[in-house]
CSV table of C-alpha atoms (C1' of nucleotides) in Angstrom, one decimal:
chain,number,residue,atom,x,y,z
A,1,UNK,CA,-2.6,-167.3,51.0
A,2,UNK,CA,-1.9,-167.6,47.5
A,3,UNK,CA,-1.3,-170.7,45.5
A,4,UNK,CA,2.6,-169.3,44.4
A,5,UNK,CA,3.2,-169.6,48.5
A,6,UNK,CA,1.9,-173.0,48.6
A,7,UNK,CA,3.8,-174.7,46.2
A,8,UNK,CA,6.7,-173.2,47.4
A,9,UNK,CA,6.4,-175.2,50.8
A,10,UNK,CA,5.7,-178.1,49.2
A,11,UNK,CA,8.7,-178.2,47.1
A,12,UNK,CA,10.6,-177.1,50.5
A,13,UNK,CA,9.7,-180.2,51.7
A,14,UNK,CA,10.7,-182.2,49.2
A,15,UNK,CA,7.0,-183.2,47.4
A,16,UNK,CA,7.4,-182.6,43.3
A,17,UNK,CA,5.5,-180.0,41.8
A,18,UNK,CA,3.3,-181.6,39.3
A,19,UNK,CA,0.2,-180.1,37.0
A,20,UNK,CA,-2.3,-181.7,39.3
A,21,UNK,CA,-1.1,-180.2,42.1
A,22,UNK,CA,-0.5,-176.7,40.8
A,23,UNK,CA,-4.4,-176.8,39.7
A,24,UNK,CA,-5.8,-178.0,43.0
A,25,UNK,CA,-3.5,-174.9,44.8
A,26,UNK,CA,-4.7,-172.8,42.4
A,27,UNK,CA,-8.6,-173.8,42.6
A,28,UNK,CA,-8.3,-173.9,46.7
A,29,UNK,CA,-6.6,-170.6,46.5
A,30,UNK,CA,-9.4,-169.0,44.7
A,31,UNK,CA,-11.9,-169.9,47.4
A,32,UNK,CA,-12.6,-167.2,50.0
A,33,UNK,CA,-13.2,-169.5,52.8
A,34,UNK,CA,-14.7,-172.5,53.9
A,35,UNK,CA,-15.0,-175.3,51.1
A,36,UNK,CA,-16.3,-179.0,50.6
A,37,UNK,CA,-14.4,-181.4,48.2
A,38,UNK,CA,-17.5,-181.3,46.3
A,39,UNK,CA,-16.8,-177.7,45.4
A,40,UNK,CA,-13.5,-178.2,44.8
A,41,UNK,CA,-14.5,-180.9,42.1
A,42,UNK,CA,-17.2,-178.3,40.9
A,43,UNK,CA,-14.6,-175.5,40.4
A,44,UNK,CA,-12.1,-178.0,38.5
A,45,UNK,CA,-14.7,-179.7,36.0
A,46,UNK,CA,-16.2,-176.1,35.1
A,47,UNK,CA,-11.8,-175.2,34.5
A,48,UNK,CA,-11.8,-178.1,32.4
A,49,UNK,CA,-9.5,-179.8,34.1
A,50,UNK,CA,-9.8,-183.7,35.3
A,51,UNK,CA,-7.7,-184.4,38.5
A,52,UNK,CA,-8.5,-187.9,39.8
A,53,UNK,CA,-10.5,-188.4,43.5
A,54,UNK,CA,-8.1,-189.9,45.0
A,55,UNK,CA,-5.5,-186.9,43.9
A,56,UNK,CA,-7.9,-184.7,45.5
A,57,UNK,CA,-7.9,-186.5,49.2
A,58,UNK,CA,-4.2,-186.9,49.0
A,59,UNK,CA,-3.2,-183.4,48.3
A,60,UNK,CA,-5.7,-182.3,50.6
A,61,UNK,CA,-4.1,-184.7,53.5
A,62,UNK,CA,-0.9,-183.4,52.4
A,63,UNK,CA,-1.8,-179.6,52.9
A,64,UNK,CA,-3.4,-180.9,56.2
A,65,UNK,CA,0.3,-182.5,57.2
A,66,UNK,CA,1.8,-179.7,56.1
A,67,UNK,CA,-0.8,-177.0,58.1
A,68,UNK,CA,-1.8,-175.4,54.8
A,69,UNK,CA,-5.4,-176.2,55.3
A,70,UNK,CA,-7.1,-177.6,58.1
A,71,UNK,CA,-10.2,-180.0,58.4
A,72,UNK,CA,-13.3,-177.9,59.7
A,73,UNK,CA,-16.6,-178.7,60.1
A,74,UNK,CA,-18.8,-176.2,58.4
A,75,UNK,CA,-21.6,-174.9,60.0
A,76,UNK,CA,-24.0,-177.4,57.8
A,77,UNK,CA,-22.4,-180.3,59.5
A,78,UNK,CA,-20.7,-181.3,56.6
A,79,UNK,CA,-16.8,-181.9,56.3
A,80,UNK,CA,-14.5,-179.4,54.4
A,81,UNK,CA,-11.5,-177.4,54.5
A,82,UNK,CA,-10.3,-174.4,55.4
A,83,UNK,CA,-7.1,-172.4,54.4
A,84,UNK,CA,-5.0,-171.0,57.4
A,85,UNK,CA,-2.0,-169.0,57.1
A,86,UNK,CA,0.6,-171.3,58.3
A,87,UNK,CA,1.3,-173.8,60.9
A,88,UNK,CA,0.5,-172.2,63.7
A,89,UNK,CA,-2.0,-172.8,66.3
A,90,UNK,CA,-5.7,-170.7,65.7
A,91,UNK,CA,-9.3,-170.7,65.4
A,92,UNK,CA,-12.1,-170.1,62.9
A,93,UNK,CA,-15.1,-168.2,63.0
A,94,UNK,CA,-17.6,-169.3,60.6
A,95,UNK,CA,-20.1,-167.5,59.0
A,96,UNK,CA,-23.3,-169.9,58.9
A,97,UNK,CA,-25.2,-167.3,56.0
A,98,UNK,CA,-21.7,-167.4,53.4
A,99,UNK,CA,-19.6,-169.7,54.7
A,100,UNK,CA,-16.7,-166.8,55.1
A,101,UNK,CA,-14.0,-167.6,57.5
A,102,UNK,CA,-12.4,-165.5,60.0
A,103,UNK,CA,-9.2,-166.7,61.6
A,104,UNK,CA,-9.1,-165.5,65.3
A,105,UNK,CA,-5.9,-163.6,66.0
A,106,UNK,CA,-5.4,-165.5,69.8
A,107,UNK,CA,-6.6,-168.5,71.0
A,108,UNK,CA,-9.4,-167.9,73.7
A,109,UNK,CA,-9.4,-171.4,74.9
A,110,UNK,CA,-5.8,-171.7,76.0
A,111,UNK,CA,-5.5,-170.7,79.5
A,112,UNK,CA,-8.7,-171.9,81.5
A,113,UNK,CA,-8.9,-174.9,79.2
A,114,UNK,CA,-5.1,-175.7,80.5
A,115,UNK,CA,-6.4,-175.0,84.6
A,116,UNK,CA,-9.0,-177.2,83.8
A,117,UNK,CA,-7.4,-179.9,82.2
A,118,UNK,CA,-4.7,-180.1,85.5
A,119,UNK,CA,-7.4,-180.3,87.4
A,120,UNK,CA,-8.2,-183.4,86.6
A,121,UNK,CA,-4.6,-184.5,85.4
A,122,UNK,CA,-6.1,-184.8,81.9
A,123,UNK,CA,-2.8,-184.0,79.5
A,124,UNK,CA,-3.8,-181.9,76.3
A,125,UNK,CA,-2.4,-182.7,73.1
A,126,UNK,CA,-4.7,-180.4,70.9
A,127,UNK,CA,-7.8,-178.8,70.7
A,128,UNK,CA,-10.5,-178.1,68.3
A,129,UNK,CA,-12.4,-174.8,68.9
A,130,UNK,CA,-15.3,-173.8,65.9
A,131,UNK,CA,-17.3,-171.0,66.8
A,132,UNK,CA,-20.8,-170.3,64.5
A,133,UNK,CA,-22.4,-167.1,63.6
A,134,UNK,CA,-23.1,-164.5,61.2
A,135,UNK,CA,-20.2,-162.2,59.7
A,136,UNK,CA,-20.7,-158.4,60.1
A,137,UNK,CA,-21.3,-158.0,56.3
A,138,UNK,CA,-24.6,-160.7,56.5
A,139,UNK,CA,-25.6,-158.8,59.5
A,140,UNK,CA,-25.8,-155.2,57.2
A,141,UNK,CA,-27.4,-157.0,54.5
A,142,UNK,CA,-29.7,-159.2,56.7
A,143,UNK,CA,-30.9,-155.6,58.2
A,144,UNK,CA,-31.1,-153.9,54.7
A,145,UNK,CA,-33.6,-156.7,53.5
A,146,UNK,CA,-35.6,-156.3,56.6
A,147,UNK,CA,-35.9,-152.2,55.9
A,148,UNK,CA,-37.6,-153.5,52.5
B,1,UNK,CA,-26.8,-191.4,82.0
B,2,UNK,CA,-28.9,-194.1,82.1
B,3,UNK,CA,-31.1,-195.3,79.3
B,4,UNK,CA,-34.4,-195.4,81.6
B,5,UNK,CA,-33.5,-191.4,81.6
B,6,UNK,CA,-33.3,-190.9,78.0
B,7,UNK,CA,-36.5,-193.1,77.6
B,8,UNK,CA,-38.2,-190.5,80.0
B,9,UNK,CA,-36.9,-187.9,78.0
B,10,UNK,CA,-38.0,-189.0,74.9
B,11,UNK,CA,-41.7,-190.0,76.3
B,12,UNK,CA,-42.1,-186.4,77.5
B,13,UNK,CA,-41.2,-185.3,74.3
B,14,UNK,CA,-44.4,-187.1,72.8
B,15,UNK,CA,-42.3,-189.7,71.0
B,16,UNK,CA,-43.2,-193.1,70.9
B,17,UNK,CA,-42.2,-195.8,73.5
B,18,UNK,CA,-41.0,-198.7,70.8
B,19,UNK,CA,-39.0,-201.6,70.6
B,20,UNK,CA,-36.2,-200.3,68.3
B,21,UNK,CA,-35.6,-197.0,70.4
B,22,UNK,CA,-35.5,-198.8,73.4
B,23,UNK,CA,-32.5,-201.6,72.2
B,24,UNK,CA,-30.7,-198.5,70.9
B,25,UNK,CA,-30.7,-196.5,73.9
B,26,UNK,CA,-29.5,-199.8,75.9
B,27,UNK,CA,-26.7,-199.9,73.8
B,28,UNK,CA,-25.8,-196.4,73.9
B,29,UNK,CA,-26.1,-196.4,77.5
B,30,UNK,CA,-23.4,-199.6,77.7
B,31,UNK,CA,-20.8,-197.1,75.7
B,32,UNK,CA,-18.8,-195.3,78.1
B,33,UNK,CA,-17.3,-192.5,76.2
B,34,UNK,CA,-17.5,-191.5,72.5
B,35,UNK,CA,-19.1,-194.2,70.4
B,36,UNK,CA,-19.0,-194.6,66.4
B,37,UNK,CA,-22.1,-195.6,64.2
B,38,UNK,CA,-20.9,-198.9,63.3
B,39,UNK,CA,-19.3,-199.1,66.7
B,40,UNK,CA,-23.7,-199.0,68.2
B,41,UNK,CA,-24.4,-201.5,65.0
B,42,UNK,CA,-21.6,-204.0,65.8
B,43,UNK,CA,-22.7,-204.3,69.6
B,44,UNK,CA,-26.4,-204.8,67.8
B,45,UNK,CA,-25.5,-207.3,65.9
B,46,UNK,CA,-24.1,-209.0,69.1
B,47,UNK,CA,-27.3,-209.1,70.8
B,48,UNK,CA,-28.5,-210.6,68.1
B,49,UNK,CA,-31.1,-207.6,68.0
B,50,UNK,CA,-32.0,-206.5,64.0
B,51,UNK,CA,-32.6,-202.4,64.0
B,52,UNK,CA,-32.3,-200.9,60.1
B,53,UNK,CA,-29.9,-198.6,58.9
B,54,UNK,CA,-32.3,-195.5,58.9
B,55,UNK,CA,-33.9,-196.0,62.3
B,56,UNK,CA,-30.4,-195.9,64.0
B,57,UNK,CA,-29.9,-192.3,62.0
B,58,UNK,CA,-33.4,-191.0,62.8
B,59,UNK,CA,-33.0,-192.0,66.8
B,60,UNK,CA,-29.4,-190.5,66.7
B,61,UNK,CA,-30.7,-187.6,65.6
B,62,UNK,CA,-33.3,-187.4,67.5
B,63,UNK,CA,-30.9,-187.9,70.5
B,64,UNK,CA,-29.0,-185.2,69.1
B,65,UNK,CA,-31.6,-182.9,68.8
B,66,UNK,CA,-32.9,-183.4,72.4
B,67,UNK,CA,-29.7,-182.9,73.6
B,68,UNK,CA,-28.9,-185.7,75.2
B,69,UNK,CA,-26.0,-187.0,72.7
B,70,UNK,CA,-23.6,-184.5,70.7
B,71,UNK,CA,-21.8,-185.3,67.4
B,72,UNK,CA,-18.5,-185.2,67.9
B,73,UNK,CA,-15.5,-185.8,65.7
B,74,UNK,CA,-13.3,-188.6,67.6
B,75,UNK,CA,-9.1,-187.8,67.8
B,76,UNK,CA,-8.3,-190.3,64.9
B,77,UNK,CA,-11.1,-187.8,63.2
B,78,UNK,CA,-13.9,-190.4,62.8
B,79,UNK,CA,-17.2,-189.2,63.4
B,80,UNK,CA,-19.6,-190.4,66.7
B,81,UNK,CA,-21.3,-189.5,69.2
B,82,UNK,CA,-20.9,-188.6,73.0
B,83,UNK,CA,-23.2,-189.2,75.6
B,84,UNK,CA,-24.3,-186.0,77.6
B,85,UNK,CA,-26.1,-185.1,80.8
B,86,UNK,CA,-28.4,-182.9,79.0
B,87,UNK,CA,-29.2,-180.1,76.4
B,88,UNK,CA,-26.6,-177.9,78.6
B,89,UNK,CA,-23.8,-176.4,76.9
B,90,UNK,CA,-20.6,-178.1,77.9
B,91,UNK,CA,-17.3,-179.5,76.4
B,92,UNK,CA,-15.4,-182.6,76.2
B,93,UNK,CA,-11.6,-184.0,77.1
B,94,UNK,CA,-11.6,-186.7,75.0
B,95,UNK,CA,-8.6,-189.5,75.4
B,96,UNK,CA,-7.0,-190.1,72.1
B,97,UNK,CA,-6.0,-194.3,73.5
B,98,UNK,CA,-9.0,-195.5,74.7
B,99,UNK,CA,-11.4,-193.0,73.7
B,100,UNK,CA,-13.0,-192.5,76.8
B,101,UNK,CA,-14.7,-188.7,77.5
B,102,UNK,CA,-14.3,-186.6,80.6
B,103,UNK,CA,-17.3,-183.6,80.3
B,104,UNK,CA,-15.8,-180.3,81.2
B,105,UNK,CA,-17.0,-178.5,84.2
B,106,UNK,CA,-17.3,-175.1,82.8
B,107,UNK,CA,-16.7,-173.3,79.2
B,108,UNK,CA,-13.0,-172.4,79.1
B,109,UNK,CA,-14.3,-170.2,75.9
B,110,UNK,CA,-16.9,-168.1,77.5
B,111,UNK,CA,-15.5,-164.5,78.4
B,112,UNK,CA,-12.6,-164.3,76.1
B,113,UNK,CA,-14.3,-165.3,73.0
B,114,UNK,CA,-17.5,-163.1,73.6
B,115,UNK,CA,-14.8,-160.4,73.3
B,116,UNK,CA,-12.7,-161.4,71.0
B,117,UNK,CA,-16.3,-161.5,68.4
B,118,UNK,CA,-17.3,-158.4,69.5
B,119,UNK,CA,-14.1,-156.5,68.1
B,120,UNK,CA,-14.9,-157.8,64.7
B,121,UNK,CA,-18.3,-157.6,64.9
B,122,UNK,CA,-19.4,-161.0,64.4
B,123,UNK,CA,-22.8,-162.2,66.2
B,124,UNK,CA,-21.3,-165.5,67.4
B,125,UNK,CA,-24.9,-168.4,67.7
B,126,UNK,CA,-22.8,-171.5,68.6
B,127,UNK,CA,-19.2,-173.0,69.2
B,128,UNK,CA,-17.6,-176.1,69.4
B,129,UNK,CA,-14.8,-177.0,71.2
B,130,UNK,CA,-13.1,-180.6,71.1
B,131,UNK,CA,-10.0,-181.5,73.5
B,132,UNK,CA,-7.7,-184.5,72.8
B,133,UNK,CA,-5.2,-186.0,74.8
B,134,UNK,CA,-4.8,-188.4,77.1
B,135,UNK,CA,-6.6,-189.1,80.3
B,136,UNK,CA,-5.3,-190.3,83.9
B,137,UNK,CA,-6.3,-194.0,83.4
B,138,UNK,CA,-4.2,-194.2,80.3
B,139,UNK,CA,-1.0,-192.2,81.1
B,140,UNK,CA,-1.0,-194.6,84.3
B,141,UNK,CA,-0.7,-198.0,82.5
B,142,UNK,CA,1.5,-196.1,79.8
B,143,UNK,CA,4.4,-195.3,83.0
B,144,UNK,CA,3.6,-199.0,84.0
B,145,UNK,CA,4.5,-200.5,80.6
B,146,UNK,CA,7.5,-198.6,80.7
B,147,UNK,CA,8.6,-199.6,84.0
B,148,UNK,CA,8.7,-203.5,82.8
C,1,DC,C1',-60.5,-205.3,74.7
C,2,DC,C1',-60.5,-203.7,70.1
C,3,DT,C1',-59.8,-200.6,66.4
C,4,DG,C1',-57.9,-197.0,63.7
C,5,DC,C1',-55.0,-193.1,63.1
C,6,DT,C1',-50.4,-191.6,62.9
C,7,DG,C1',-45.9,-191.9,64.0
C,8,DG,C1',-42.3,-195.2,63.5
C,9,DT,C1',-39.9,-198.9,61.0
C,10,DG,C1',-37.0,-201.5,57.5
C,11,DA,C1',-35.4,-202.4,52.9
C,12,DG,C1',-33.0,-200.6,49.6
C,13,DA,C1',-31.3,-197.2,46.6
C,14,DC,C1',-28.6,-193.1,46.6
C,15,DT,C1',-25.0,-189.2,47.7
C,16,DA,C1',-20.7,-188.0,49.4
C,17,DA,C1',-16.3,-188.4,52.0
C,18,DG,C1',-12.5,-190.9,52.3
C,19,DT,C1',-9.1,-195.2,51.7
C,20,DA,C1',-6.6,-199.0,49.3
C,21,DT,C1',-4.5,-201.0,45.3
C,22,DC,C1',-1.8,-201.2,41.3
C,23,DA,C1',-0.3,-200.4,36.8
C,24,DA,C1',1.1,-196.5,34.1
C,25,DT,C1',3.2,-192.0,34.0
C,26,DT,C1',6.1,-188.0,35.0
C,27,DG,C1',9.3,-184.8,37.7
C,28,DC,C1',13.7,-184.4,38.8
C,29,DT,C1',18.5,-185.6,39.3
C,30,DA,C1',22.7,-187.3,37.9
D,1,DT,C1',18.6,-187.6,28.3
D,2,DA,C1',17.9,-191.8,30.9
D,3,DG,C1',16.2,-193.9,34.8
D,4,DC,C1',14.3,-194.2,39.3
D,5,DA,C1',11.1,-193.0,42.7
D,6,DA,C1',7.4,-190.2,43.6
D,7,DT,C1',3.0,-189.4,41.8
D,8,DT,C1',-1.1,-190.3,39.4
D,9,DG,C1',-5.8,-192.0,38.0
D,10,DA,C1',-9.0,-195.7,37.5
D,11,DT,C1',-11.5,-198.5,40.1
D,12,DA,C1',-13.4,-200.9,43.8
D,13,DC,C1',-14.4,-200.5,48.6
D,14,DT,C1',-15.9,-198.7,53.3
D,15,DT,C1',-18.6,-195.8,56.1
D,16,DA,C1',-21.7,-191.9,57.3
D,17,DG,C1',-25.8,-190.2,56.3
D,18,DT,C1',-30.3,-189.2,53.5
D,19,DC,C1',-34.6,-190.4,51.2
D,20,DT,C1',-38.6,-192.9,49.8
D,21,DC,C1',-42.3,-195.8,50.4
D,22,DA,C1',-44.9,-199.7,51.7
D,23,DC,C1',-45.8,-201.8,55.9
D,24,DC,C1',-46.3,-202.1,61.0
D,25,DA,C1',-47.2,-201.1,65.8
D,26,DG,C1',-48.1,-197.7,69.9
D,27,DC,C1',-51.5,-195.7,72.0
D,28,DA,C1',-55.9,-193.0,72.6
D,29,DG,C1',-60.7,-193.3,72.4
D,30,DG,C1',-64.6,-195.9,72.3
DNA sequence: CCTGCTGGTGAGACTAAGTATCAATTGCTA
DNA sequence: TAGCAATTGATACTTAGTCTCACCAGCAGG
């Protein structure tokens, strides 16, 4: 998703469109997949530009609120973010080696998890599926290394 | 599970029977559901018992590791920990009001995701899946409140 | 029962995420 | 272009979690 896109549902929503925002949107944009606030900090000092911490957490909340970005767990066990597309309901597959993120197309949790759940009159509100691994392209170069 | 249990566990394992592991495991073993870090140290400090910062890490993860707890990220998104039968895989309904954790059954992931991964090729290791809502116990009381 | 080796502990400093406060600033609208 | 409300940044704070290092205590072997 690209930063333009972003700020556009921002200002839909009535938030203003200030320079610290436009630089966070455009820094976030730039990352492939998976990222930590840390590298988000990293990849605005080395721009030269100096957005405050607690700018940084807010916007990021907001793009959470919004279902710009969601919160995901990275395969280190350490907190980041993630862009999705939009709103809509979906899952991640992390890559453990590069930290590439692949949105699943459908949601393979939905239907057993809903028998289950009536089972035992639990009533869902949301889930949280993160699935671990290694992406096709670590595989290829994983095996290229190994042919060495 | 009982904190005799995970005692066992962690004597067959070759670690050490000592004082600190087994006040922690007491207390862990008191928490019914999902259970925060300073959740464990507040109910310490009300026994009066003293157990430093680093030990409580090092046991947790120890715990973790032996699969007999699981990090898990609670609904308000505050990390802790869930008690769990043992280093099988399993997943969690976790209720958003009281916090309390139902372990599911079976994997509602399984079978779809193994072929949803395949299509794109990516060697899934591990997943992670978190359900929030609200349990039986709580939606109860809710309908009673509302009745009044 | 005692002793020593080694695994375990606690204090404390450190990293990093995330929140709260509040005065100063800046988009936008009229 | 003036003004108001939304936004910002500095700063201090909370909590999770790691690391180090001197000290301590389980436990095995005598």
């Amino acid at each position: 998703m690209r930063a333009e896109e972003m700020l556009q549902t921002l200002v839909a929503h009535g938030y203003r469109l200030t320079e610290p925002r436009q630089a966070l949107l455009e820094v976030i944009a730039c990352r492939p997949g998976w990222f930590s606030v840390r590298e988000l900090s990293e990849d605005l000092g080395q721009k030269k530009i100096r957005v405050g911490r607690a700018t940084i957490f807010r916007t990021l909340n907001l793009l959470v609120d919004l279902g710009l970005l969601e919160r995901v767990r990275g395969a280190n066990e350490v907190e980041g973010y993630v862009v999705t597309g939009a709103g809509e309901h979906h899952h991640h597959l992390i890559c453990s080696r590069c930290g590439r993120v692949e949105e699943l197309p459908e949601c393979p949790v939905a239907e057993r998890l809903a028998e289950l759940a009536a089972e035992r009159q639990f009533q869902v509100v949301s889930h949280n599926l993160e699935v671990y691994g290694v992406c096709i392209q670590c595989l290829r170069q994983e095996s290229l290394e190994q042919e060495k």
